PDB file of C-alpha atoms in Angstrom:
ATOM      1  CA  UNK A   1     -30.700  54.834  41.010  1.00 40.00           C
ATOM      2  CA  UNK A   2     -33.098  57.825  39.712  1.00 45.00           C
ATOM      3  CA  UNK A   3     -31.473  58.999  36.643  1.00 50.00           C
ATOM      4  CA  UNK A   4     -32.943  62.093  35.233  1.00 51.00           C
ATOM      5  CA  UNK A   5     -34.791  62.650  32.150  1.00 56.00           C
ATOM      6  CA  UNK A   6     -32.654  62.454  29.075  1.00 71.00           C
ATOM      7  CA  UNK A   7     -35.615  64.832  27.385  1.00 88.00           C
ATOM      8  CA  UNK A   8     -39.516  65.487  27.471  1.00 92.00           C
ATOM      9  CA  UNK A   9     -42.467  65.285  25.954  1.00 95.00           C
ATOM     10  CA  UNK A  10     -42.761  69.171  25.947  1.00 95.00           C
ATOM     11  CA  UNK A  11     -39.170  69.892  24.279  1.00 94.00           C
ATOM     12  CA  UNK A  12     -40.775  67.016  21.624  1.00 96.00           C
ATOM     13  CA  UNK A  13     -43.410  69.103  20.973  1.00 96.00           C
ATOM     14  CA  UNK A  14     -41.646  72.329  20.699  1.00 96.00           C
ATOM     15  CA  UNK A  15     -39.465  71.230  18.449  1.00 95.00           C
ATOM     16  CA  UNK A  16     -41.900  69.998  15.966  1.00 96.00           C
ATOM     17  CA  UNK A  17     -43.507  73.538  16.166  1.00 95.00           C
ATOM     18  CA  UNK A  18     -42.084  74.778  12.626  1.00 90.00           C
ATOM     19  CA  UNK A  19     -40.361  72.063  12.243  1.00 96.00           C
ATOM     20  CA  UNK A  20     -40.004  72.669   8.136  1.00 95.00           C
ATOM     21  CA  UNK A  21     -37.263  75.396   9.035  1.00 95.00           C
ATOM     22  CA  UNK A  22     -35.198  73.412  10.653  1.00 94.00           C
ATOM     23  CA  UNK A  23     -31.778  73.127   8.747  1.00 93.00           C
ATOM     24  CA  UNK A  24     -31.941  69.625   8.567  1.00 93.00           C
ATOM     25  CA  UNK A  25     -35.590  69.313   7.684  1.00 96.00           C
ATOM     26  CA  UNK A  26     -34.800  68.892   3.950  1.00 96.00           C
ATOM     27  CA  UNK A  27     -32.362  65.635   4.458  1.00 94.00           C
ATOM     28  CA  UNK A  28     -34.862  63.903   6.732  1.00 96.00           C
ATOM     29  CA  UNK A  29     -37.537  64.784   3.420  1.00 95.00           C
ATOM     30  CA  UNK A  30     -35.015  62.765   1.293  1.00 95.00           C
ATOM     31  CA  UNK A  31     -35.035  60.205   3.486  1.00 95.00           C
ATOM     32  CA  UNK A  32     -38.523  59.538   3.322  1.00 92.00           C
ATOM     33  CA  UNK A  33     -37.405  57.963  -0.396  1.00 91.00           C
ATOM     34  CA  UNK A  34     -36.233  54.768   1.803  1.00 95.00           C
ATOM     35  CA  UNK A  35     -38.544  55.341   4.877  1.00 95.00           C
ATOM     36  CA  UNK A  36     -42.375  54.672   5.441  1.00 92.00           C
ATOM     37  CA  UNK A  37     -41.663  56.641   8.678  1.00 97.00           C
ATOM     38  CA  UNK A  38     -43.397  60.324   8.690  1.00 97.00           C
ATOM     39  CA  UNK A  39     -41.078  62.764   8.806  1.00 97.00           C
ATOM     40  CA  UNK A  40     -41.459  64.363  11.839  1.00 97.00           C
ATOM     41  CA  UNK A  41     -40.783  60.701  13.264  1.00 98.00           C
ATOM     42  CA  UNK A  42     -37.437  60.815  11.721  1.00 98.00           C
ATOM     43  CA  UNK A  43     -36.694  64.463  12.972  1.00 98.00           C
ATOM     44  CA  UNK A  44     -37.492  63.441  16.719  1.00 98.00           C
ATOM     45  CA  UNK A  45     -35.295  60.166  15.856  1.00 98.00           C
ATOM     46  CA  UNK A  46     -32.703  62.457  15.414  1.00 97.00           C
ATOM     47  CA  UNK A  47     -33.135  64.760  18.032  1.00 97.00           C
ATOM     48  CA  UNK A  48     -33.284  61.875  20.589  1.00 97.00           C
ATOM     49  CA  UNK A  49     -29.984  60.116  19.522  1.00 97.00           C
ATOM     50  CA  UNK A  50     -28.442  63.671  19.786  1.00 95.00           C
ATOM     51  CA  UNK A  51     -30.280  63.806  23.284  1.00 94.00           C
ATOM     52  CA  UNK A  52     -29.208  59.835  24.707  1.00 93.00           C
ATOM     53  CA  UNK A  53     -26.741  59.523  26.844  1.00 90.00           C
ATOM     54  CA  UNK A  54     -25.939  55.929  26.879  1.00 95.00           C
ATOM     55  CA  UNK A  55     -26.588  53.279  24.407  1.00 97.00           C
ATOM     56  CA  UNK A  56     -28.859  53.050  21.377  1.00 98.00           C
ATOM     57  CA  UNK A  57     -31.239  49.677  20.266  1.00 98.00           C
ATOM     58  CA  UNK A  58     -33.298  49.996  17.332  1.00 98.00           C
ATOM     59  CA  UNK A  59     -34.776  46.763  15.765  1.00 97.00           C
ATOM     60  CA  UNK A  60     -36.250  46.884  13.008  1.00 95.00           C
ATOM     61  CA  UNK A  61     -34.673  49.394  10.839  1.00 96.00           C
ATOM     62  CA  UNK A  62     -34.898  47.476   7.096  1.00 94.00           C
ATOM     63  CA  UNK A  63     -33.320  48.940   4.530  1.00 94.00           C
ATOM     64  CA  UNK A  64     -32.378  52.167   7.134  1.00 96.00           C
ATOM     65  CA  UNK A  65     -34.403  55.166   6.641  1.00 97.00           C
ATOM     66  CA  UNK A  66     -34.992  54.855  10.820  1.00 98.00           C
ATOM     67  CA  UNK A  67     -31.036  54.049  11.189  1.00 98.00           C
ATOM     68  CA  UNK A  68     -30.297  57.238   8.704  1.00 98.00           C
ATOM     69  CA  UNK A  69     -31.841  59.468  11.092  1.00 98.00           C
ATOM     70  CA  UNK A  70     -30.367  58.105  13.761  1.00 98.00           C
ATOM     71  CA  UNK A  71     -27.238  58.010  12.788  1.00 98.00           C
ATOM     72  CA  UNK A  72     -26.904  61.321  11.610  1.00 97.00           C
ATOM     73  CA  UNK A  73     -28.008  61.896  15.749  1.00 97.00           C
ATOM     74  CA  UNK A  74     -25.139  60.498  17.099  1.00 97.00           C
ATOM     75  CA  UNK A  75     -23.044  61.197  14.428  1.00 97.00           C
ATOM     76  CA  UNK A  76     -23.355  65.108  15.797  1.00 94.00           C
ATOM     77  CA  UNK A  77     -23.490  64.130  19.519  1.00 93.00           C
ATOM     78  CA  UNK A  78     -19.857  62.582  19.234  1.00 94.00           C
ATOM     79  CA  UNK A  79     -20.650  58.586  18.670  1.00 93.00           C
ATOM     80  CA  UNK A  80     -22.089  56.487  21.157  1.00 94.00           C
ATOM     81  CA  UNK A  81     -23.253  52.850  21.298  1.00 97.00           C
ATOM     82  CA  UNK A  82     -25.899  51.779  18.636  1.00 98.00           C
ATOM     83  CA  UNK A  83     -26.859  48.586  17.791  1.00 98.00           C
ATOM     84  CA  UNK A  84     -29.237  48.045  15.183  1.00 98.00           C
ATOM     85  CA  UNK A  85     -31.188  44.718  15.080  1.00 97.00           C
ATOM     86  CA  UNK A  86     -32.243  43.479  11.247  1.00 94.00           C
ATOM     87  CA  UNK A  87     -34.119  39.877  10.676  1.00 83.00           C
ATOM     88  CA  UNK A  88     -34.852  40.717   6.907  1.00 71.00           C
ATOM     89  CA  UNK A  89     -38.552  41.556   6.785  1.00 54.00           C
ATOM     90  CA  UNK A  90     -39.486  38.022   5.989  1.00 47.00           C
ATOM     91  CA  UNK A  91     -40.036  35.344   8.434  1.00 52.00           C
ATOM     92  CA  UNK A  92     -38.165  32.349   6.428  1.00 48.00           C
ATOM     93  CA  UNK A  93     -35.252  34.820   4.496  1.00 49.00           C
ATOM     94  CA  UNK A  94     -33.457  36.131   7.666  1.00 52.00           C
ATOM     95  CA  UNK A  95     -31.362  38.959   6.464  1.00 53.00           C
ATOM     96  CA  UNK A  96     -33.233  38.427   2.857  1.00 77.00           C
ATOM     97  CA  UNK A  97     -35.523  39.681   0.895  1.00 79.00           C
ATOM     98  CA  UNK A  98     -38.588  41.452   0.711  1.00 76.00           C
ATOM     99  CA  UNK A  99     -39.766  41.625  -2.763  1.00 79.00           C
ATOM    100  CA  UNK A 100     -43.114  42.359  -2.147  1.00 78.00           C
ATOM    101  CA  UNK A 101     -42.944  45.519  -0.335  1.00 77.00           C
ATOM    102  CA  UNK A 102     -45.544  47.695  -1.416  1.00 74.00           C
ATOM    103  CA  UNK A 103     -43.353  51.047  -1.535  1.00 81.00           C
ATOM    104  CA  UNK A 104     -39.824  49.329  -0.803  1.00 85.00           C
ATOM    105  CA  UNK A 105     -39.216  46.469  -2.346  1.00 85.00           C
ATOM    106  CA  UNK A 106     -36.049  45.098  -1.816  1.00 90.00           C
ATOM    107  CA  UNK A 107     -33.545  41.755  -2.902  1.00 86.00           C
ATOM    108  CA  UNK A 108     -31.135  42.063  -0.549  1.00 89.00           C
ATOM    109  CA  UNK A 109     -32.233  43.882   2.571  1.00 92.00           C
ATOM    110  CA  UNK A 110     -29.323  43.680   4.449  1.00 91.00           C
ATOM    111  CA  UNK A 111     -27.325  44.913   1.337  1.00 91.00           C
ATOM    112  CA  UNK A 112     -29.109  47.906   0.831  1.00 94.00           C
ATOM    113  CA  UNK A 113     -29.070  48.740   4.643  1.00 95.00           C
ATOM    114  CA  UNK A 114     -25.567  48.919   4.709  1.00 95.00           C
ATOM    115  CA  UNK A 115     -25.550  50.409   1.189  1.00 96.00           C
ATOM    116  CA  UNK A 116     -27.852  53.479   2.430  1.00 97.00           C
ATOM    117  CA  UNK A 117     -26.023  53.626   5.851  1.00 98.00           C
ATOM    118  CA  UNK A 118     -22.475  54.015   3.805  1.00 98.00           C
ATOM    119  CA  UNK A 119     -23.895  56.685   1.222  1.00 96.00           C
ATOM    120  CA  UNK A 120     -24.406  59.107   4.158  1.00 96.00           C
ATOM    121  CA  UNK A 121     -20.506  57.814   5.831  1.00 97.00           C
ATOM    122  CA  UNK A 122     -22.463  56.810   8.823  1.00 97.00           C
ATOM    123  CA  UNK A 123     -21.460  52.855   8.947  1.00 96.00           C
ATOM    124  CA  UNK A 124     -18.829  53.531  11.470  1.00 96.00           C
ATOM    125  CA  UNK A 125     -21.644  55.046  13.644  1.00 97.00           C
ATOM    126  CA  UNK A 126     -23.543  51.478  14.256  1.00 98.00           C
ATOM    127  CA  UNK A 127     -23.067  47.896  14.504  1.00 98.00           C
ATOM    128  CA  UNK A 128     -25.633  46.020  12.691  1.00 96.00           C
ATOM    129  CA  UNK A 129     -27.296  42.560  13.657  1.00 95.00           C
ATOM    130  CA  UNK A 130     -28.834  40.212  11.778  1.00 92.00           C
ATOM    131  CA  UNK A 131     -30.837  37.727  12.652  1.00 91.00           C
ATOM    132  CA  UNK A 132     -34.430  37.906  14.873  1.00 92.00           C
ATOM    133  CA  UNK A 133     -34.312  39.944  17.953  1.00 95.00           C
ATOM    134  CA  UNK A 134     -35.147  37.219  20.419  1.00 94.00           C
ATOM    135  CA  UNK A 135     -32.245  34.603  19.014  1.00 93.00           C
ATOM    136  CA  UNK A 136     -29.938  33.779  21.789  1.00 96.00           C
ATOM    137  CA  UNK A 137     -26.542  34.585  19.522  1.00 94.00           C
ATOM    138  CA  UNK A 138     -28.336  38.405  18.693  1.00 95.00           C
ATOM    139  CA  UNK A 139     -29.602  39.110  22.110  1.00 97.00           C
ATOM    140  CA  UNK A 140     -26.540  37.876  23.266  1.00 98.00           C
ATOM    141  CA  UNK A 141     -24.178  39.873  21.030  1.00 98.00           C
ATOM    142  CA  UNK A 142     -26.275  42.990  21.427  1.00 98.00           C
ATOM    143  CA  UNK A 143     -25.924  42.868  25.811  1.00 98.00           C
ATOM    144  CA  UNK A 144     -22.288  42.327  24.932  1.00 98.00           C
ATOM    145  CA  UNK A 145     -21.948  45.219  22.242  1.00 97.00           C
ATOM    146  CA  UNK A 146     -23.763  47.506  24.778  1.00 97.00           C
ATOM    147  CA  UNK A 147     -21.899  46.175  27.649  1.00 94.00           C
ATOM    148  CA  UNK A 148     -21.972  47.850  31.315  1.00 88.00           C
ATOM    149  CA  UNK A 149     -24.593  50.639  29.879  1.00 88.00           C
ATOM    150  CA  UNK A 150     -27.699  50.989  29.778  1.00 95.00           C
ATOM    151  CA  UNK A 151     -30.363  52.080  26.860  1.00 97.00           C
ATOM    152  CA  UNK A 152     -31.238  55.436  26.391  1.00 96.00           C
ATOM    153  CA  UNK A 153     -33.184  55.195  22.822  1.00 98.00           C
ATOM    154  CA  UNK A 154     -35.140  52.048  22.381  1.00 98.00           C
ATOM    155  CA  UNK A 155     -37.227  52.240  18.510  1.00 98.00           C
ATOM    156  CA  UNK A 156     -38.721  49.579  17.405  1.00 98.00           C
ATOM    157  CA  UNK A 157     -40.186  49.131  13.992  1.00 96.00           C
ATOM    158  CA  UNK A 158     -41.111  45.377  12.904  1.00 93.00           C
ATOM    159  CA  UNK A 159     -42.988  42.280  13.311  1.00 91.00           C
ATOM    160  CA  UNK A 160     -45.110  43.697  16.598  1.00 94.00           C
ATOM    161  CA  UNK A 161     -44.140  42.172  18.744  1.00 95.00           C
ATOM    162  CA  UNK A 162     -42.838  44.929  21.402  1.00 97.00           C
ATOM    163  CA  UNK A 163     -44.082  43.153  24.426  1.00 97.00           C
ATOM    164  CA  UNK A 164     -40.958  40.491  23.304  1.00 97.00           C
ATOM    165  CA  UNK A 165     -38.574  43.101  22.480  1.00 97.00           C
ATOM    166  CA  UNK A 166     -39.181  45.172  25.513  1.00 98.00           C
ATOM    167  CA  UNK A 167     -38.930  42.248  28.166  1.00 97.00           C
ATOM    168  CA  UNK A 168     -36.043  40.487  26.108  1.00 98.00           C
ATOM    169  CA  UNK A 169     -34.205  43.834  26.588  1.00 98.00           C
ATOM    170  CA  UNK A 170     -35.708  45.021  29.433  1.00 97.00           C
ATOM    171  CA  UNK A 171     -32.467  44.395  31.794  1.00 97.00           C
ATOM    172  CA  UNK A 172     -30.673  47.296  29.730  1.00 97.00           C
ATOM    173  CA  UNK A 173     -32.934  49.460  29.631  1.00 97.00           C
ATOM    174  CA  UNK A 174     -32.280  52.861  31.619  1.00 95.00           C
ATOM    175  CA  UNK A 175     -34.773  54.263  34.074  1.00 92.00           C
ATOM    176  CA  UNK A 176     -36.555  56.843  31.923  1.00 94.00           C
ATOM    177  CA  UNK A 177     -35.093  55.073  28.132  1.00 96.00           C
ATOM    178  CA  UNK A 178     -37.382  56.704  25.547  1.00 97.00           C
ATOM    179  CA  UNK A 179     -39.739  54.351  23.455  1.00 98.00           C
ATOM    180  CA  UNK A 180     -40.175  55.041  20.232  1.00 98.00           C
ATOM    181  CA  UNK A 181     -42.779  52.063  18.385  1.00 98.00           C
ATOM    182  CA  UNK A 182     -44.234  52.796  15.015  1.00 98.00           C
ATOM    183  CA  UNK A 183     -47.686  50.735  14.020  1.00 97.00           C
ATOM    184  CA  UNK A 184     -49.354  51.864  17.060  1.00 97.00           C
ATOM    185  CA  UNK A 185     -51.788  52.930  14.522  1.00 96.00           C
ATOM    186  CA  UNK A 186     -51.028  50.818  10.831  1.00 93.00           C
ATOM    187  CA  UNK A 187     -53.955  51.184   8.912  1.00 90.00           C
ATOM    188  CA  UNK A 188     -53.375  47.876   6.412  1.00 87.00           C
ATOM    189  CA  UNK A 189     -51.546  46.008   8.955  1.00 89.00           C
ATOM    190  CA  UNK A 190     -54.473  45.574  11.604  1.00 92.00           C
ATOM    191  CA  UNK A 191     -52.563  42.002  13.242  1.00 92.00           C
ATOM    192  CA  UNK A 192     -49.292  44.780  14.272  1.00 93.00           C
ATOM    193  CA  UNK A 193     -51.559  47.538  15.439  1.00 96.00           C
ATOM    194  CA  UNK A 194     -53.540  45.241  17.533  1.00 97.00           C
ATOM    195  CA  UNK A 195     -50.915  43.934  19.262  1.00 96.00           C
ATOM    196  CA  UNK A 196     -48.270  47.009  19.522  1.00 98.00           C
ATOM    197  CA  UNK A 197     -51.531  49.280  20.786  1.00 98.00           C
ATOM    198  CA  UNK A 198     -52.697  46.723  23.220  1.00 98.00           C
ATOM    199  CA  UNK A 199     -49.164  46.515  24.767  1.00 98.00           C
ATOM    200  CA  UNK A 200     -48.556  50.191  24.879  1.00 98.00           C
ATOM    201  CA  UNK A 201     -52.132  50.364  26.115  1.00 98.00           C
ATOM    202  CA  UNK A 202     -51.866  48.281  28.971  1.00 98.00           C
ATOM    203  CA  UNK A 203     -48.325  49.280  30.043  1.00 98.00           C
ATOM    204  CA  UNK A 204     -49.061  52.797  30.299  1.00 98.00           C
ATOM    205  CA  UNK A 205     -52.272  51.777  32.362  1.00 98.00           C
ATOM    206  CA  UNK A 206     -50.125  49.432  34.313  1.00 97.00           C
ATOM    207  CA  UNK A 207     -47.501  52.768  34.448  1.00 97.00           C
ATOM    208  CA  UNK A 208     -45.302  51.167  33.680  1.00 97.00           C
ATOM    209  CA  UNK A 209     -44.567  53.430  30.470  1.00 98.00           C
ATOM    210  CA  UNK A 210     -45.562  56.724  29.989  1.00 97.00           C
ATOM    211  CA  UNK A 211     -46.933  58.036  26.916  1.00 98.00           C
ATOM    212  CA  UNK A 212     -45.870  61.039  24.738  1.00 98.00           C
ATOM    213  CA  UNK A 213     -48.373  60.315  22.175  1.00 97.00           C
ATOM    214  CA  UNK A 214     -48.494  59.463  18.628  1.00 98.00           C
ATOM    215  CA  UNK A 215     -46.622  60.969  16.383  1.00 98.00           C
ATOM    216  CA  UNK A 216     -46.764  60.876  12.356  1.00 97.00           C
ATOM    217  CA  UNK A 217     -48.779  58.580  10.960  1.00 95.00           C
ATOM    218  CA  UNK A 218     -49.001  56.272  13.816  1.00 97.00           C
ATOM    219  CA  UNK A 219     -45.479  56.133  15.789  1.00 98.00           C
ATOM    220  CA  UNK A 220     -46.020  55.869  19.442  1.00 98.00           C
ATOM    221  CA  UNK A 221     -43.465  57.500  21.902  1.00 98.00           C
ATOM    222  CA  UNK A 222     -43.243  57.233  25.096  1.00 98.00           C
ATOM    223  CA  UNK A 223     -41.100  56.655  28.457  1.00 97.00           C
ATOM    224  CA  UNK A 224     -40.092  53.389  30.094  1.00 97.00           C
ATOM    225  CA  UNK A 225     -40.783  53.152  33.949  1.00 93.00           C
ATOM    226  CA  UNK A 226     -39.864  50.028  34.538  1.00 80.00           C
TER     227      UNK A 226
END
């Protein structure tokens, strides 16, 4: 069934137009503390939880700046369904560690995730999973979490591997569910870029998605077509 657009690129754009007025411009600043994300990535993150109107995935979020913004999104749309998908940043410490971050180092990343998430009182607001997005028990937990609905929000933000992620997840995912993949452009992480650009790249010629743009420093955002 057509569904239509939950928002569009236009209404993206406009919003970002003087975009350091906006009220909550100078929490989504603060955030940036936690969050290699540009902030005007974190603002739309926020305006496009506010804007789903089904269920939210996000995998990836480490130690939460992504999950702060979009928290505080469907925090002021009511609640909704969000599930947020967290393997630990490093391939052999699921749910571990990540010492060697160069800005964000952390010991216990699932810790401070849920630390972060609590400091703003927005725990309530998502269910976290741990564990790699493509293990059976977290792909199954996450259809049952989100149930008879469908995705509205998909971000993703971790090892690259979207083209997994999206077709793992692709039976939820709503006609017209907004994509939101950071490292389309990573300059120091050339293996991500390659592969999250080359995805995007050949899905949107494919049209399969449809492309926003980038955003930030490098965030790609788009539409899914199916």
């Amino acid at each position: 069934m057509k569904r239509e657009p939950t928002i569009e690129k236009e209404e993206l754009d406009a919003y970002l137009r003087g975009i350091e007025r906006h009220p909550y411009y100078a929490k989504m600043l603060a955030v940036k503390n936690i969050s290699m994300l540009h902030v005007d990535v974190l603002m739309l993150l926020r305006l496009l939880a506010r804007a789903s109107r089904q269920a939210i995935l996000e995998i990836g979020p480490y130690i939460g700046g992504s999950s702060l913004a979009i928290g505080s999104g469907v925090r002021d749309r009511g609640g909704a369904t969000y599930v947020s998908i967290e393997h630990g940043g490093v391939e052999q410490e699921i749910g571990g560690t990540y010492r060697e971050h160069p800005f964000y180092p952390s010991s216990n990343i699932v810790a401070d995730l849920n630390k972060n998430l609590a400091a703003e009182g927005l725990q309530a607001f998502v269910s976290i999973l741990v564990g790699k997005s493509d293990a059976p028990d977290v792909v199954g937990e996450a259809f049952r979490l989100i149930g008879e609905g469908k995705i509205d929000l998909l971000f993703i933000d971790a090892d690259g591997a979207v083209d997994r992620d999206v077709e793992t997840f692709a039976p939820l995912l709503a006609p017209g569910c907004v994509l939101v993949f950071d490292d389309y452009a990573a300059p120091g992480a050339e293996d991500k870029e390659h592969r999250v650009r080359a995805v995007v790249d050949a899905q949107v010629a494919a049209k399969k998605f449809e492309s926003f743009g980038v955003y930030g420093w490098g965030t790609w955002v788009g539409r899914y077509r199916g």
